[in-house]
PDB file of C-alpha atoms in Angstrom:
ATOM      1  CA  UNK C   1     -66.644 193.406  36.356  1.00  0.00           C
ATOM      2  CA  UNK C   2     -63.535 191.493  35.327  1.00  0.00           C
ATOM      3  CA  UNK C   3     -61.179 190.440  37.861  1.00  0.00           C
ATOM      4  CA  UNK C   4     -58.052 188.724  36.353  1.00  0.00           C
ATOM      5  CA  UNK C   5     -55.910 186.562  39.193  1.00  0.00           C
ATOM      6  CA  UNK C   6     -52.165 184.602  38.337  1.00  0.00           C
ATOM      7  CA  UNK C   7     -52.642 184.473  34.631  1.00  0.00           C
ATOM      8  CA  UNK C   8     -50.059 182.158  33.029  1.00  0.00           C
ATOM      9  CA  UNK C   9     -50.591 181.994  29.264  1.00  0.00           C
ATOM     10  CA  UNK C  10     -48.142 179.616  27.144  1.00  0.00           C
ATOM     11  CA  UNK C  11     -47.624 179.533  23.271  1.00  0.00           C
ATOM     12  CA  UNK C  12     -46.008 176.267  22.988  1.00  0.00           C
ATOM     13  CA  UNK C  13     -42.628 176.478  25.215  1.00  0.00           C
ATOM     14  CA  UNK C  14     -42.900 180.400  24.975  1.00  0.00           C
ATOM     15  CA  UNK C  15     -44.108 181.756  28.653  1.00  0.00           C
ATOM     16  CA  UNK C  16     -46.198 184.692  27.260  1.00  0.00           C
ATOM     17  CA  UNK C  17     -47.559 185.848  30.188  1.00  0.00           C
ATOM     18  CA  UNK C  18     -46.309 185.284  33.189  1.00  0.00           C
ATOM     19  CA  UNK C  19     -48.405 186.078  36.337  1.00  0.00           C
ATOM     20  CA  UNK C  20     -50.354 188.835  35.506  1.00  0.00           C
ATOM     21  CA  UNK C  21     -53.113 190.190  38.002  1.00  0.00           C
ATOM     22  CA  UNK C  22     -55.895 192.898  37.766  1.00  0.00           C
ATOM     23  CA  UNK C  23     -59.280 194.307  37.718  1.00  0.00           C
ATOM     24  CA  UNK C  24     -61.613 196.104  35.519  1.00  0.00           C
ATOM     25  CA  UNK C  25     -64.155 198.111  37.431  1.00  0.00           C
ATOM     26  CA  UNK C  26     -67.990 198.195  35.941  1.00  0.00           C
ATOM     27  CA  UNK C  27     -68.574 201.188  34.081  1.00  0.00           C
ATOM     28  CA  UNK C  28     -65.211 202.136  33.380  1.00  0.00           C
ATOM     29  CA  UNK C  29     -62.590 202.768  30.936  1.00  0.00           C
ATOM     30  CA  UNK C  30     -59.087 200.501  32.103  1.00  0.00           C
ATOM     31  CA  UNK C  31     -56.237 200.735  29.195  1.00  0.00           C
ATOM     32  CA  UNK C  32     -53.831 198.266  28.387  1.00  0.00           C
ATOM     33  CA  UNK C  33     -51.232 199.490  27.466  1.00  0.00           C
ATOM     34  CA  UNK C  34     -47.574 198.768  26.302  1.00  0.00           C
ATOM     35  CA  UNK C  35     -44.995 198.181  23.725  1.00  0.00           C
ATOM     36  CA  UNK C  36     -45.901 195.750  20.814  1.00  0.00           C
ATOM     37  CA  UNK C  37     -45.049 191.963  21.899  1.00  0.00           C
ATOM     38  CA  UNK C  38     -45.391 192.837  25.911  1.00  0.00           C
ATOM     39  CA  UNK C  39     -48.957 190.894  26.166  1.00  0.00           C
ATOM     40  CA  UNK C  40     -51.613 193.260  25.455  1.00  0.00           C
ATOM     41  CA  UNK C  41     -53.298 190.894  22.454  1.00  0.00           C
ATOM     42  CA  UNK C  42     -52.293 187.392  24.472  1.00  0.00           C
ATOM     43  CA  UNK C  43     -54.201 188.674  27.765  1.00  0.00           C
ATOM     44  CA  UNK C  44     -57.565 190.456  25.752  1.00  0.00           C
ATOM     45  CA  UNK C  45     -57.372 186.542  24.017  1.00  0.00           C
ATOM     46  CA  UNK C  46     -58.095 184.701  27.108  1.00  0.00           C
ATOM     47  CA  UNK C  47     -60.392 186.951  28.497  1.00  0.00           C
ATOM     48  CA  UNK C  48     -62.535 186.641  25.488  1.00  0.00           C
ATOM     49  CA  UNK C  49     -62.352 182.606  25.065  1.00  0.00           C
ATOM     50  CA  UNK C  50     -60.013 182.864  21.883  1.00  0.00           C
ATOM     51  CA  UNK C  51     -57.020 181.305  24.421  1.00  0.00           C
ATOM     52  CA  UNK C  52     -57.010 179.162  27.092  1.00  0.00           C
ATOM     53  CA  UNK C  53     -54.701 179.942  30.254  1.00  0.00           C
ATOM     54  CA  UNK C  54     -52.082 177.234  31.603  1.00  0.00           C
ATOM     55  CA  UNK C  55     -52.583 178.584  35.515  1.00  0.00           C
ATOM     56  CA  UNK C  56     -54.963 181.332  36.402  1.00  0.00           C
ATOM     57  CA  UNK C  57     -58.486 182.805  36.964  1.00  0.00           C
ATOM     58  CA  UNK C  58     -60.654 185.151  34.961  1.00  0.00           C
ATOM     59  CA  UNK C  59     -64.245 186.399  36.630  1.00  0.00           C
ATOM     60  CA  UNK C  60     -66.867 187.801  35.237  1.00  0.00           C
ATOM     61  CA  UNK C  61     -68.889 189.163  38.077  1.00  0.00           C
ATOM     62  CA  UNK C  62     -67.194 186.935  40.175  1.00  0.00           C
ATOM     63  CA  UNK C  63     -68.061 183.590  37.804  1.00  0.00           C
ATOM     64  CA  UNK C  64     -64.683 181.764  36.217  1.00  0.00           C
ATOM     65  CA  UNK C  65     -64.603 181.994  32.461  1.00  0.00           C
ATOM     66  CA  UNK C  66     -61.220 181.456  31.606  1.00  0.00           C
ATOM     67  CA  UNK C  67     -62.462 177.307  30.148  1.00  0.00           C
ATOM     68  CA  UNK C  68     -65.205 178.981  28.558  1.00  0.00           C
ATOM     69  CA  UNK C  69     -65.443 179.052  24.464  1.00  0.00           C
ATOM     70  CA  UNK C  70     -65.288 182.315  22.937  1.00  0.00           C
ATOM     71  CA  UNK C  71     -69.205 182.007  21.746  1.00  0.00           C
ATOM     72  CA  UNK C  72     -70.262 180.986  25.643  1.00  0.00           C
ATOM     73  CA  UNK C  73     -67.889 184.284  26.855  1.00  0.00           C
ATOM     74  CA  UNK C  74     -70.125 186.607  24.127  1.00  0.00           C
ATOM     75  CA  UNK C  75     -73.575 184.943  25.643  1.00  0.00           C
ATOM     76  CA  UNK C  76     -72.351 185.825  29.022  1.00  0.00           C
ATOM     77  CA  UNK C  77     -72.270 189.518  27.603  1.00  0.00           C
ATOM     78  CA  UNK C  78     -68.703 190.295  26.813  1.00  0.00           C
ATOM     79  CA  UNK C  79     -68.117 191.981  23.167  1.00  0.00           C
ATOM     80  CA  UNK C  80     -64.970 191.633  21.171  1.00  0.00           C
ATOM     81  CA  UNK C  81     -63.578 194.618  18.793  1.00  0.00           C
ATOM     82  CA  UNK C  82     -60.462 192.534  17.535  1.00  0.00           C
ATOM     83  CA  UNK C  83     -57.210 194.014  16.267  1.00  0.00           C
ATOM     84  CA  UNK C  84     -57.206 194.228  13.027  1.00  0.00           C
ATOM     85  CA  UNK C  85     -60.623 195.014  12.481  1.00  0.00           C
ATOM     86  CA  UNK C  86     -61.736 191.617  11.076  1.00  0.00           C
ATOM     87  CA  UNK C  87     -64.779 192.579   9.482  1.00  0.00           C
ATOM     88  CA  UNK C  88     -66.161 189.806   6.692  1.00  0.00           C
ATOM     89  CA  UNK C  89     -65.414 191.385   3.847  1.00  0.00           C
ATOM     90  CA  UNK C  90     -67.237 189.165   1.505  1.00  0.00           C
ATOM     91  CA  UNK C  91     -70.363 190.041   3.271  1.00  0.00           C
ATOM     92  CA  UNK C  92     -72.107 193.738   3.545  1.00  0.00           C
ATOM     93  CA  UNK C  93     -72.517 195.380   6.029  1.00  0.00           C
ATOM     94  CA  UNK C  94     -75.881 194.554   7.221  1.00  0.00           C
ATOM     95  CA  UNK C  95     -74.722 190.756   6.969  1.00  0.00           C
ATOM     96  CA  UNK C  96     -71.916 191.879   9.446  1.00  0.00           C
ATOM     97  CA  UNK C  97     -74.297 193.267  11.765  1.00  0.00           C
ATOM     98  CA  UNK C  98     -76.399 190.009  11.366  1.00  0.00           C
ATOM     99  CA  UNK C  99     -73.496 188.304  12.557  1.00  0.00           C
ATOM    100  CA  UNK C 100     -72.601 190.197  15.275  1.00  0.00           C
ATOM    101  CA  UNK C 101     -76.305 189.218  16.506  1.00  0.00           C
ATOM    102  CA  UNK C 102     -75.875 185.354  15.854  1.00  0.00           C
ATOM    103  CA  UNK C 103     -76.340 184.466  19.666  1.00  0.00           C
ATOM    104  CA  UNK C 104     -79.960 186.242  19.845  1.00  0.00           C
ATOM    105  CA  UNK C 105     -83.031 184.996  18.741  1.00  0.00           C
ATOM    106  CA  UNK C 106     -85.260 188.412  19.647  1.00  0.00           C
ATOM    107  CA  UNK C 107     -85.717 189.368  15.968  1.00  0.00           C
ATOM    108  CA  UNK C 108     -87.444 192.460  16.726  1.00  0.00           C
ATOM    109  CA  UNK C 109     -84.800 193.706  19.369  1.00  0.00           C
ATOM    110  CA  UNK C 110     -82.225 193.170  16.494  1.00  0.00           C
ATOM    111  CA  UNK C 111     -83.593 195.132  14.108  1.00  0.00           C
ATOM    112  CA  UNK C 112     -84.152 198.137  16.760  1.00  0.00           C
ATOM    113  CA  UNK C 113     -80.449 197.712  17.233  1.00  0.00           C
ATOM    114  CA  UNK C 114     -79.683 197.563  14.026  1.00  0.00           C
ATOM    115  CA  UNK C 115     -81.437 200.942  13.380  1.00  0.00           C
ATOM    116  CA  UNK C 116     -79.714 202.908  16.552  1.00  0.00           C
ATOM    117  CA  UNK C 117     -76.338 201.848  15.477  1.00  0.00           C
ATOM    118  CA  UNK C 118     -76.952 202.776  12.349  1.00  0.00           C
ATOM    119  CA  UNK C 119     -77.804 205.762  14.100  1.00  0.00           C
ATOM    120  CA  UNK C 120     -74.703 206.197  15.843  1.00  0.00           C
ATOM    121  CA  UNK C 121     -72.432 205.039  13.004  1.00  0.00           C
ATOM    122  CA  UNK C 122     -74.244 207.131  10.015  1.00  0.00           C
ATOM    123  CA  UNK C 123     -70.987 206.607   7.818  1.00  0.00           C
ATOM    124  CA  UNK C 124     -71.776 202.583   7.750  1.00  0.00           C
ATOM    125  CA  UNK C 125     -75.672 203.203   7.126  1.00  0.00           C
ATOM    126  CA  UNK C 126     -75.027 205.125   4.104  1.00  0.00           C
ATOM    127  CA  UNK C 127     -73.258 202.122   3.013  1.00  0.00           C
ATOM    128  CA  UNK C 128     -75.108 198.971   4.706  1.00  0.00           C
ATOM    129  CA  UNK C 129     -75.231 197.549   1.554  1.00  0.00           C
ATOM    130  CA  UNK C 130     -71.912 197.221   0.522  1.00  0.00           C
ATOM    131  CA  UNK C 131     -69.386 194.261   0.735  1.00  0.00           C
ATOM    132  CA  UNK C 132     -67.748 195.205   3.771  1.00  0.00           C
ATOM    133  CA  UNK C 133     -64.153 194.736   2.129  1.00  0.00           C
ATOM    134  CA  UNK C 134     -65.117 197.507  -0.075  1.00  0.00           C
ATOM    135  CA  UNK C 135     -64.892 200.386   3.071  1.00  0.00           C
ATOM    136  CA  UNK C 136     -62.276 202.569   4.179  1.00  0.00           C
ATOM    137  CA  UNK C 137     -59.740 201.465   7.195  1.00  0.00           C
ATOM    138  CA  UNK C 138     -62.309 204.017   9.000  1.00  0.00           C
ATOM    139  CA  UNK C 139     -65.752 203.015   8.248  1.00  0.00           C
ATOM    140  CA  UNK C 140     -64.245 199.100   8.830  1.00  0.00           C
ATOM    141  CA  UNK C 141     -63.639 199.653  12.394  1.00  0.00           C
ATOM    142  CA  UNK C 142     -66.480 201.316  12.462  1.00  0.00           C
ATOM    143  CA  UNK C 143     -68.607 198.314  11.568  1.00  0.00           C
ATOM    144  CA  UNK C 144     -66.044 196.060  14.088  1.00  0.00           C
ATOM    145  CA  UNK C 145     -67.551 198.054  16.868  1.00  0.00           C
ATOM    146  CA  UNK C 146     -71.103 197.674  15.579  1.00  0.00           C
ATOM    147  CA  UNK C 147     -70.885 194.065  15.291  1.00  0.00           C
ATOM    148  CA  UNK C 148     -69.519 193.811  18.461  1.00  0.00           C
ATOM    149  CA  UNK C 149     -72.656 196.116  19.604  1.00  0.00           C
ATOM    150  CA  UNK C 150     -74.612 193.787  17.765  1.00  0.00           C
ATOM    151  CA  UNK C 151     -74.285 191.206  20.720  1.00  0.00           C
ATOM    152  CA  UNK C 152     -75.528 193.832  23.648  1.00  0.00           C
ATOM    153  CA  UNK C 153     -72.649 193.354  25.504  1.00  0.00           C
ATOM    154  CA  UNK C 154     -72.372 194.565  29.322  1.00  0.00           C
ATOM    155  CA  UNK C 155     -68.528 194.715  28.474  1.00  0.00           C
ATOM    156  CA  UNK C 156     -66.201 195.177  25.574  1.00  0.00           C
ATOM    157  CA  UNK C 157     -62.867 194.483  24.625  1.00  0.00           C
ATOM    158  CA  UNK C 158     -61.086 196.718  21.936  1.00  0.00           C
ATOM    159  CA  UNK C 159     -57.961 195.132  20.464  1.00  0.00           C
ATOM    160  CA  UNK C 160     -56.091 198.319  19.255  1.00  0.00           C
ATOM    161  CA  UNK C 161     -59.073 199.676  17.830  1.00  0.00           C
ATOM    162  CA  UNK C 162     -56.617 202.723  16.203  1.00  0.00           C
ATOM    163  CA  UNK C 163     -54.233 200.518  14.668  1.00  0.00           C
ATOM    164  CA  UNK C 164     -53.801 201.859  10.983  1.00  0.00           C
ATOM    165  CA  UNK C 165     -55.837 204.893  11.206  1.00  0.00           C
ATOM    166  CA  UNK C 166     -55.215 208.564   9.961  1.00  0.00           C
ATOM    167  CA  UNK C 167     -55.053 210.868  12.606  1.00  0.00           C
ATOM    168  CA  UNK C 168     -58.365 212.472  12.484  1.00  0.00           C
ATOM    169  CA  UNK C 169     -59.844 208.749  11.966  1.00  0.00           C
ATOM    170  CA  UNK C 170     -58.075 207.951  15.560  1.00  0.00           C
ATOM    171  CA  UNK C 171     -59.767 211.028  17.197  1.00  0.00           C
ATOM    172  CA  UNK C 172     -63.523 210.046  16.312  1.00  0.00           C
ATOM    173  CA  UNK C 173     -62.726 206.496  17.441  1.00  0.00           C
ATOM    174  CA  UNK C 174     -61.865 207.478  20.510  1.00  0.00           C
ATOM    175  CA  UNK C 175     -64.832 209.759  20.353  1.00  0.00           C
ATOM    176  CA  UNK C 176     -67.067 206.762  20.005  1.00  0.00           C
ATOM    177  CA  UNK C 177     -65.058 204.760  22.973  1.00  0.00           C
ATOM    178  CA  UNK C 178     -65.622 207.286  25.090  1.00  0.00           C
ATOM    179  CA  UNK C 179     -69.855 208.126  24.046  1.00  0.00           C
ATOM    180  CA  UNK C 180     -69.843 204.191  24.629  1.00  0.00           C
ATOM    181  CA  UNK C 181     -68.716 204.832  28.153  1.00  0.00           C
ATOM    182  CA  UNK C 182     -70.469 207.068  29.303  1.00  0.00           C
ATOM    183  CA  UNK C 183     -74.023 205.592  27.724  1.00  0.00           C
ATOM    184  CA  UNK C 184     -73.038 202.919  30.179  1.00  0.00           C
ATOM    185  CA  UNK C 185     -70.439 200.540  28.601  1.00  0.00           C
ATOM    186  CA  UNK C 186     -67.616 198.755  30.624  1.00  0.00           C
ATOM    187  CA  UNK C 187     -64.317 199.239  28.245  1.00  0.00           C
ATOM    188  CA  UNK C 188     -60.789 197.441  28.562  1.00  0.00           C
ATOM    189  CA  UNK C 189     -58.754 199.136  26.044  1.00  0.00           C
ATOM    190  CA  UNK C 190     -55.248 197.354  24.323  1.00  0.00           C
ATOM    191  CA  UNK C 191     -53.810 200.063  22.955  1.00  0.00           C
ATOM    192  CA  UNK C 192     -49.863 200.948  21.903  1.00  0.00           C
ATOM    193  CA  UNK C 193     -51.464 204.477  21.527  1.00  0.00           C
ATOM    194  CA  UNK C 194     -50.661 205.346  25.420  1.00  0.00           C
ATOM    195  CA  UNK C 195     -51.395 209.202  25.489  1.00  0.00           C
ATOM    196  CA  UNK C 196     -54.786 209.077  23.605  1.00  0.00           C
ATOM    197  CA  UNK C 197     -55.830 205.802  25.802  1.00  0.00           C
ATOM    198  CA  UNK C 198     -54.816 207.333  28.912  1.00  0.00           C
ATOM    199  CA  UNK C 199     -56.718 210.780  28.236  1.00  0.00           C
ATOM    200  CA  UNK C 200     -60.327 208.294  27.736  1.00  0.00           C
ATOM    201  CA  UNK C 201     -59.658 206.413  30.576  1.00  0.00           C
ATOM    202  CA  UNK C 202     -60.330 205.959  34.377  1.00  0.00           C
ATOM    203  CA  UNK C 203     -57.707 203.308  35.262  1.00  0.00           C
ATOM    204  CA  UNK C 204     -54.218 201.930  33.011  1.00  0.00           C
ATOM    205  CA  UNK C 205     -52.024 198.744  32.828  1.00  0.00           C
ATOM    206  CA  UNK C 206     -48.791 198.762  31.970  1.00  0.00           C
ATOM    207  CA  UNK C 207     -47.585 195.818  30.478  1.00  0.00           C
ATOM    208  CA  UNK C 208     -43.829 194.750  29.603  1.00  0.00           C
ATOM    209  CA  UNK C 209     -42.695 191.207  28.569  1.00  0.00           C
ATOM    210  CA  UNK C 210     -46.059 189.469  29.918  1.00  0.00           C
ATOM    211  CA  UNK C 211     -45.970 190.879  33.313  1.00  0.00           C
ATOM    212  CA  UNK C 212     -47.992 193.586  34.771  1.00  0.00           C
ATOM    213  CA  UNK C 213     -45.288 196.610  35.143  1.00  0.00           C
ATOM    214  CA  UNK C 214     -47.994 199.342  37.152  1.00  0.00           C
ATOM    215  CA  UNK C 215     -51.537 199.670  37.588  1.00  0.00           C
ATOM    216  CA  UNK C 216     -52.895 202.619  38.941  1.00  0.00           C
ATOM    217  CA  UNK C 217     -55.325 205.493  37.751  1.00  0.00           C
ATOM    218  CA  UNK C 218     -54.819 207.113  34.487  1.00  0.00           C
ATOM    219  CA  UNK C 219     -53.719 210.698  36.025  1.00  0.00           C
ATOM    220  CA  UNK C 220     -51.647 208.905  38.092  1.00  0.00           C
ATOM    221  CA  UNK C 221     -49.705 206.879  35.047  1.00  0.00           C
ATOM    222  CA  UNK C 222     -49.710 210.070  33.212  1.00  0.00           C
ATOM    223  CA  UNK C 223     -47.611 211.846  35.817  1.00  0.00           C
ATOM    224  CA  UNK C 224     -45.169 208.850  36.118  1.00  0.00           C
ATOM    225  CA  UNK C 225     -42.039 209.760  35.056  1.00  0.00           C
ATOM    226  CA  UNK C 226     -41.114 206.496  34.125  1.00  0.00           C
ATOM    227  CA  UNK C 227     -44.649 206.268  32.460  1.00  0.00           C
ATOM    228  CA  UNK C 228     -44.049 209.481  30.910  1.00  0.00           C
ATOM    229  CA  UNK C 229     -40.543 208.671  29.226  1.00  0.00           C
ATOM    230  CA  UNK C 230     -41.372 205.606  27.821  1.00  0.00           C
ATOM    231  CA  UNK C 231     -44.909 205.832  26.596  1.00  0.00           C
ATOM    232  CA  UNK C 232     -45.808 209.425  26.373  1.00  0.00           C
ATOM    233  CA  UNK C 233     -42.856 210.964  24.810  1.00  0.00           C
ATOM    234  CA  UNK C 234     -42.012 213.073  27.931  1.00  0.00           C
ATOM    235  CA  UNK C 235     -38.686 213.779  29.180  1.00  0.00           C
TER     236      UNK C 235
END
């Protein structure tokens, strides 16, 4: 679905990312993965419209987006869960959810969505109308994923969707990544969280400094012994 060729991404003088190359295969789970500062955030930026690259290609079914605004990159059906949550906090939750639908003007089909994520995320129905600043660390990237939902994406990109989370708050999101999956949903994963992306997922990336270190299936990175030293606690 996403086929990412040369990437060179620049902040000012700083060359973030330096040549980066790979693919994200329709209907699966690929995780990003690395240390903090190695690219993860920079490369899930560009895909998404939030960054434009200096020297590279990004397809989307083989159609260049990488000059495309971030609104044009969500009509084309890609979803954003961004780190950090992000959620609107001065709005409730059902305002959330209204944004997350902004580019649609099927006003039925929004409200059926509305209900079956509300369906799949009862912990944010029980509190739709609450300001969403008002939730747990939990229930907020809860409603990031719904919003994100919101758009019916074909794809999504989740920013370190377990950044900040208790434990047992980690496990169900990665629950819900991996219901998302398999109900059909193409998923590239950033996540410093190596061991619990690589048990979700079909292929990884390993990123240091900007470049593209391996890429290969997740067994296959989970039986690295480089892999396994410096990412999964192993050896």
């Amino acid at each position: 679905m996403i086929v990412v060729e040369d990437l060179h991404v620049y902040y000012g003088n700083i060359h973030a990312i330096k040549g980066i190359s790979f693919e994200v295969q329709t209907g699966e789970i690929t995780a990003l993965i690395g240390a903090n500062g190695a690219g993860k955030s920079t490369t899930i930026k560009c895909i998404c419209g939030l960054l434009s690259p200096r020297e590279g290609k990004i397809l989307l079914d083989g159609s260049p987006i990488q000059r495309m605004s971030a609104d044009q990159v969500v009509r084309w059906g890609v979803g954003l869960v961004p780190e950090g949550r992000r959620v609107f906090p001065v709005l409730t939750v059902d305002e959330n959810l209204e944004v997350g639908a902004y580019g649609r003007s099927d006003k039925r089909g929004i409200a059926q969505d509305r209900e079956k994520i509300y369906e799949m995320f009862p912990r944010i129905k029980d509190r739709r109308k609450q300001y969403a600043g008002s939730l747990s660390g939990g229930e907020q990237q809860m409603l990031a994923i719904a919003r994100a939902l919101m758009s019916k994406p074909q794809m999504l990109l989740m920013d370190e969707p377990s950044l900040g989370l208790a434990p047992l708050l980690v496990n169900q999101v990665f629950e819900i990544i991996t219901q998302l999956n398999k109900d059909g949903m193409t998923i590239l994963l950033s996540e410093q969280n190596a061991r619990s992306a690589l048990e979700i997922a079909h292929h990884g990336i390993v990123m240091e400094t900007g470049k593209v270190r391996f890429a290969d299936t997740a067994k296959a990175l989970k039986e690295n012994p480089v892999v396994q030293q410096a990412y999964l606690g192993v050896g």
